[in-house]
Amino acid sequence: MPTYTALTTLVGEPAAQALGVALEALEPAPTGVGVFEVEDGSGLWEVGGYFLEQPSDIELALLTAMHNAKPFVVSEIPETDWVAHVRRELAPVEAGRFFVYGSHDADKVPADKVSLLIEAAMAFGTGHHGTTQGCLLSLEDYVAEGGRAKNVIDVGCGTAVLAMGASAVWGEVVIASDIDPVAVDVAEVNAQANGMADKITCLEAIGFGHEQIAAKAPFDLIFANILKGPLIDLAPDMNANCVVGGTIILSGLLIDQAEEVQAVYEGAGFQLSQRRDIGEWTALRMRKK
């Protein structure tokens, strides 16, 4: 059965959220609605719905007129076995000492690498995205320079690949937190699959807002592979939860966003140790002064 997407953009979060609510009330009802900021500094927000039946062009046009949005673009997505597709497309990834792979490639794991199993069905954070690769390579360089962290947290952990990488290097218990409960479940499954259930503490939390995080703070090493806006908002808390001389590794950043985020963190008491660009993405490694 095909599915349909209907996507539009408009200015400002309040208007976008209101349109998202209105979109949910359509008949046929969408199976899901998403409202996201377009991370290009334009102030635009994207609103999209997913439908099992083709949505009404007339109703969509009325919504765009009522909410001052651009016309919806409706597309049909053919039925696809996405897990099989991902398994075909996602080859193992090497990032320094780290080898990130799916179970379908278990026979390719090198004996001399730190292997991290991430299932293809849990594709976000598999290591193929430039942000995840950048963070793993920044960790690799940090270790090569003599870095040692005993108290580590991965904020916005996704699959927990970064948390597992740090734990695999030093053997320490690492906190992996995420605002999304589904991501927390995924992190727990991956920790178990890698024999790290006792090494990765998976928590649902907004930033550093959890009693178990507060109990372990401040941290020697903090990963935050999220987005520009949340990274900027987290800068004061990042300082408060990092030891003096500690390291943070930030990503989820487009290259043209890196300087702004770097400046914010320099203002929050950090200095740049390394910038690594991969494709259109950047990872920043910074040290608390």
Coordinates of C-alpha atoms in Angstrom, one line a residue:
M1 CA 0.0 0.0 0.0
P2 CA 1.5 3.4 -1.0
T3 CA 1.7 6.2 1.5
Y4 CA 1.5 9.9 0.9
T5 CA 3.3 12.9 2.3
A6 CA 2.1 16.5 2.3
L7 CA 4.7 19.1 3.1
T8 CA 4.7 22.8 3.4
T9 CA 6.7 25.6 5.1
L10 CA 5.8 28.8 6.9
V11 CA 7.4 31.5 9.1
G12 CA 7.5 31.1 12.9
E13 CA 7.1 28.3 15.4
P14 CA 3.6 29.3 16.8
A15 CA 2.1 29.4 13.3
A16 CA 3.8 26.0 12.4
Q17 CA 2.5 24.4 15.6
A18 CA -1.0 25.7 14.9
L19 CA -0.9 24.3 11.4
G20 CA 0.3 21.0 12.7
V21 CA -2.7 20.7 15.0
A22 CA -5.0 21.6 12.2
L23 CA -3.4 19.0 9.9
E24 CA -4.1 16.3 12.5
A25 CA -7.8 17.0 12.3
L26 CA -8.0 16.3 8.5
E27 CA -10.1 13.5 7.1
P28 CA -8.6 11.1 6.1
A29 CA -6.5 11.6 9.2
P30 CA -2.8 11.5 8.9
T31 CA -0.9 8.7 10.5
G32 CA 1.7 11.2 11.7
V33 CA 2.4 14.9 11.7
G34 CA 5.8 16.5 12.1
V35 CA 6.7 20.2 12.8
F36 CA 10.4 21.0 12.4
E37 CA 12.5 24.2 12.2
V38 CA 14.5 24.5 9.0
E39 CA 18.1 24.8 10.3
D40 CA 19.3 27.4 7.8
G41 CA 18.6 30.6 9.7
S42 CA 15.6 31.5 7.5
G43 CA 13.1 31.4 10.3
L44 CA 11.0 28.9 8.3
W45 CA 9.4 25.8 9.8
E46 CA 8.4 22.7 7.9
V47 CA 5.0 21.0 8.6
G48 CA 4.4 17.6 7.1
G49 CA 1.8 14.8 7.3
Y50 CA 1.9 11.2 6.4
F51 CA -1.3 9.6 5.0
L52 CA -2.5 6.1 4.0
E53 CA -5.0 7.7 1.7
Q54 CA -4.4 10.6 -0.7
P55 CA -5.3 13.8 1.2
S56 CA -7.8 16.3 -0.2
D57 CA -6.2 19.1 -2.3
I58 CA -9.1 21.4 -1.4
E59 CA -8.7 20.9 2.3
L60 CA -4.9 21.3 2.1
A61 CA -5.4 24.5 0.1
L62 CA -7.8 25.9 2.8
L63 CA -5.2 25.1 5.5
T64 CA -2.5 27.0 3.7
A65 CA -4.8 30.0 3.2
M66 CA -5.9 30.0 6.9
H67 CA -2.3 29.7 8.2
N68 CA -0.4 31.8 5.6
A69 CA 1.7 28.8 4.5
K70 CA 3.1 27.9 1.1
P71 CA 1.0 25.4 -0.9
F72 CA 1.4 21.8 0.3
V73 CA 3.5 19.5 -1.9
V74 CA 1.9 16.1 -2.0
S75 CA 4.0 13.0 -3.0
E76 CA 3.2 9.3 -3.2
I77 CA 5.8 7.0 -1.6
P78 CA 5.6 3.5 -3.0
E79 CA 5.6 0.6 -0.5
T80 CA 9.2 -0.3 0.4
D81 CA 10.8 -2.8 2.7
W82 CA 12.9 -0.2 4.4
V83 CA 14.8 -2.5 6.6
A84 CA 15.9 -4.6 3.6
H85 CA 16.7 -1.4 1.8
V86 CA 18.8 0.0 4.6
R87 CA 20.7 -3.3 4.9
R88 CA 21.6 -3.1 1.3
E89 CA 22.7 0.5 1.4
L90 CA 24.5 0.8 4.7
A91 CA 27.9 -0.8 4.5
P92 CA 30.0 -1.0 7.6
V93 CA 31.7 2.3 8.7
E94 CA 35.3 2.6 9.9
A95 CA 36.1 5.7 12.0
G96 CA 39.6 5.4 13.4
R97 CA 39.6 2.4 15.7
F98 CA 35.8 2.1 15.5
F99 CA 33.9 -0.3 13.2
V100 CA 30.2 0.3 13.1
Y101 CA 28.1 -2.4 11.5
G102 CA 24.8 -4.2 11.3
S103 CA 24.2 -7.9 12.1
H104 CA 24.0 -8.6 8.4
D105 CA 27.7 -7.7 8.2
A106 CA 28.9 -9.6 11.3
D107 CA 31.3 -11.7 9.2
K108 CA 33.2 -8.5 8.2
V109 CA 34.2 -7.4 11.7
P110 CA 38.0 -6.9 11.9
A111 CA 39.7 -8.4 14.9
D112 CA 41.8 -5.3 15.5
K113 CA 38.9 -2.8 15.7
V114 CA 36.4 -1.7 18.4
S115 CA 33.3 -3.1 16.9
L116 CA 29.9 -1.5 17.6
L117 CA 26.7 -3.4 16.5
I118 CA 23.9 -1.1 15.4
E119 CA 20.9 -2.8 13.8
A120 CA 19.8 -1.5 10.4
A121 CA 16.2 -1.0 11.6
M122 CA 17.5 1.5 14.0
A123 CA 19.2 3.7 11.4
F124 CA 19.6 7.0 13.1
G125 CA 23.1 7.1 14.5
T126 CA 24.5 4.2 12.5
G127 CA 27.8 6.0 11.9
H128 CA 27.0 6.8 8.2
H129 CA 26.0 10.3 8.9
G130 CA 28.8 12.9 8.9
T131 CA 27.9 14.1 12.4
T132 CA 28.3 10.6 13.9
Q133 CA 31.5 9.9 12.0
G134 CA 32.8 13.3 13.1
C135 CA 32.1 12.6 16.7
L136 CA 33.8 9.2 16.6
L137 CA 36.8 10.6 14.9
S138 CA 37.0 13.4 17.4
L139 CA 36.9 10.8 20.1
E140 CA 39.6 8.9 18.3
D141 CA 41.9 12.0 18.2
Y142 CA 41.1 12.8 21.8
V143 CA 42.3 9.3 22.9
A144 CA 45.4 9.5 20.6
E145 CA 46.3 12.8 22.3
G146 CA 46.3 11.1 25.6
G147 CA 42.8 12.0 26.7
R148 CA 41.2 9.9 29.4
A149 CA 37.7 10.3 30.7
K150 CA 36.2 8.4 33.6
N151 CA 32.9 10.2 33.8
V152 CA 31.1 10.4 30.4
I153 CA 27.6 11.4 29.2
D154 CA 26.1 11.2 25.7
V155 CA 23.3 13.9 25.5
G156 CA 20.8 13.2 22.8
C157 CA 22.2 9.7 22.3
G158 CA 20.1 8.3 19.5
T159 CA 21.4 4.7 19.1
A160 CA 24.0 5.3 21.9
V161 CA 26.8 4.6 19.4
L162 CA 29.0 7.4 20.9
A163 CA 28.3 6.3 24.5
M164 CA 29.3 2.7 23.6
G165 CA 32.4 3.9 21.8
A166 CA 33.6 5.8 24.9
S167 CA 32.8 2.9 27.2
A168 CA 34.6 0.4 24.9
V169 CA 37.7 2.5 25.0
W170 CA 37.9 3.1 28.7
G171 CA 35.6 0.4 30.2
E172 CA 33.7 3.0 32.2
V173 CA 29.9 3.3 32.8
V174 CA 28.6 5.9 30.5
I175 CA 25.2 7.7 30.6
A176 CA 23.2 7.8 27.4
S177 CA 20.3 10.2 27.6
D178 CA 17.7 11.3 25.1
I179 CA 14.5 13.4 25.1
D180 CA 12.8 10.7 22.9
P181 CA 11.7 7.6 24.8
V182 CA 11.9 5.5 21.6
A183 CA 15.6 6.5 21.3
V184 CA 16.1 5.4 24.9
D185 CA 14.6 2.0 24.1
V186 CA 16.9 1.8 21.1
A187 CA 19.9 2.7 23.2
E188 CA 19.1 -0.1 25.7
V189 CA 18.7 -2.7 22.9
N190 CA 22.0 -1.7 21.3
A191 CA 23.8 -1.8 24.7
Q192 CA 22.5 -5.3 25.3
A193 CA 23.4 -6.4 21.8
N194 CA 27.0 -5.2 22.4
G195 CA 27.3 -6.8 25.8
M196 CA 27.3 -3.4 27.4
A197 CA 24.0 -3.5 29.4
D198 CA 26.0 -3.0 32.6
K199 CA 28.1 -0.2 31.1
I200 CA 25.5 2.1 29.4
T201 CA 22.9 3.8 31.7
C202 CA 20.0 4.8 29.4
L203 CA 17.9 7.7 30.6
E204 CA 15.0 9.8 29.3
A205 CA 15.9 13.4 30.0
I206 CA 15.8 16.9 28.6
G207 CA 19.5 18.0 28.5
F208 CA 21.0 17.5 31.9
G209 CA 17.6 17.4 33.7
H210 CA 17.6 14.1 35.5
E211 CA 18.5 13.2 39.1
Q212 CA 20.9 10.4 38.0
I213 CA 22.7 12.9 35.7
A214 CA 22.9 15.5 38.5
A215 CA 24.3 12.8 40.8
K216 CA 27.2 12.0 38.5
A217 CA 27.9 15.6 37.3
P218 CA 30.3 17.2 36.5
F219 CA 31.6 15.1 33.6
D220 CA 35.0 14.7 32.1
L221 CA 33.7 14.2 28.6
I222 CA 30.3 15.2 27.1
F223 CA 28.9 14.3 23.7
A224 CA 26.1 16.3 22.2
N225 CA 25.2 15.3 18.7
I226 CA 21.9 17.2 18.3
L227 CA 21.0 20.4 16.5
K228 CA 22.3 24.0 16.4
G229 CA 19.4 25.5 18.4
P230 CA 19.4 23.0 21.3
L231 CA 23.2 23.2 21.4
I232 CA 23.1 26.9 21.8
D233 CA 20.4 26.6 24.5
L234 CA 22.5 24.0 26.3
A235 CA 25.7 26.1 26.5
P236 CA 25.2 27.3 30.1
D237 CA 24.3 23.9 31.4
M238 CA 27.2 22.4 29.5
N239 CA 29.5 24.6 31.4
A240 CA 27.8 23.8 34.7
N241 CA 28.1 20.0 34.1
C242 CA 31.6 19.8 32.8
V243 CA 34.8 19.8 34.9
V244 CA 37.5 22.4 34.5
G245 CA 39.8 21.0 31.8
G246 CA 37.0 18.7 30.6
T247 CA 36.1 18.1 26.9
I248 CA 32.9 18.4 25.0
I249 CA 32.3 17.1 21.5
L250 CA 29.5 18.9 19.7
S251 CA 27.8 18.0 16.3
G252 CA 24.6 18.0 14.4
L253 CA 25.9 21.2 12.8
L254 CA 26.1 22.3 9.2
I255 CA 29.4 23.8 8.3
D256 CA 27.9 27.3 8.1
Q257 CA 26.5 27.0 11.6
A258 CA 29.8 25.9 13.3
E259 CA 31.2 29.4 13.8
E260 CA 28.1 30.7 15.6
V261 CA 28.0 27.7 17.9
Q262 CA 31.7 27.9 18.6
A263 CA 31.4 31.6 19.5
V264 CA 28.5 30.8 21.9
Y265 CA 30.6 28.1 23.6
E266 CA 33.6 30.3 23.8
G267 CA 31.5 32.8 25.6
A268 CA 30.4 30.1 27.9
G269 CA 33.9 29.3 29.0
F270 CA 35.2 26.8 26.4
Q271 CA 38.0 26.9 23.9
L272 CA 38.3 25.1 20.6
S273 CA 40.6 22.0 20.5
Q274 CA 39.6 20.7 17.1
R275 CA 37.1 21.2 14.3
R276 CA 36.4 18.4 11.9
D277 CA 34.4 18.8 8.7
I278 CA 32.9 15.8 7.0
G279 CA 30.8 16.5 3.9
E280 CA 28.4 19.4 4.9
W281 CA 28.7 18.6 8.6
T282 CA 31.0 19.8 11.4
A283 CA 32.1 18.4 14.7
L284 CA 33.6 20.7 17.3
R285 CA 35.8 19.4 20.2
M286 CA 36.2 22.0 22.9
R287 CA 37.9 22.2 26.3
K288 CA 36.5 24.0 29.4
K289 CA 38.9 26.6 30.6

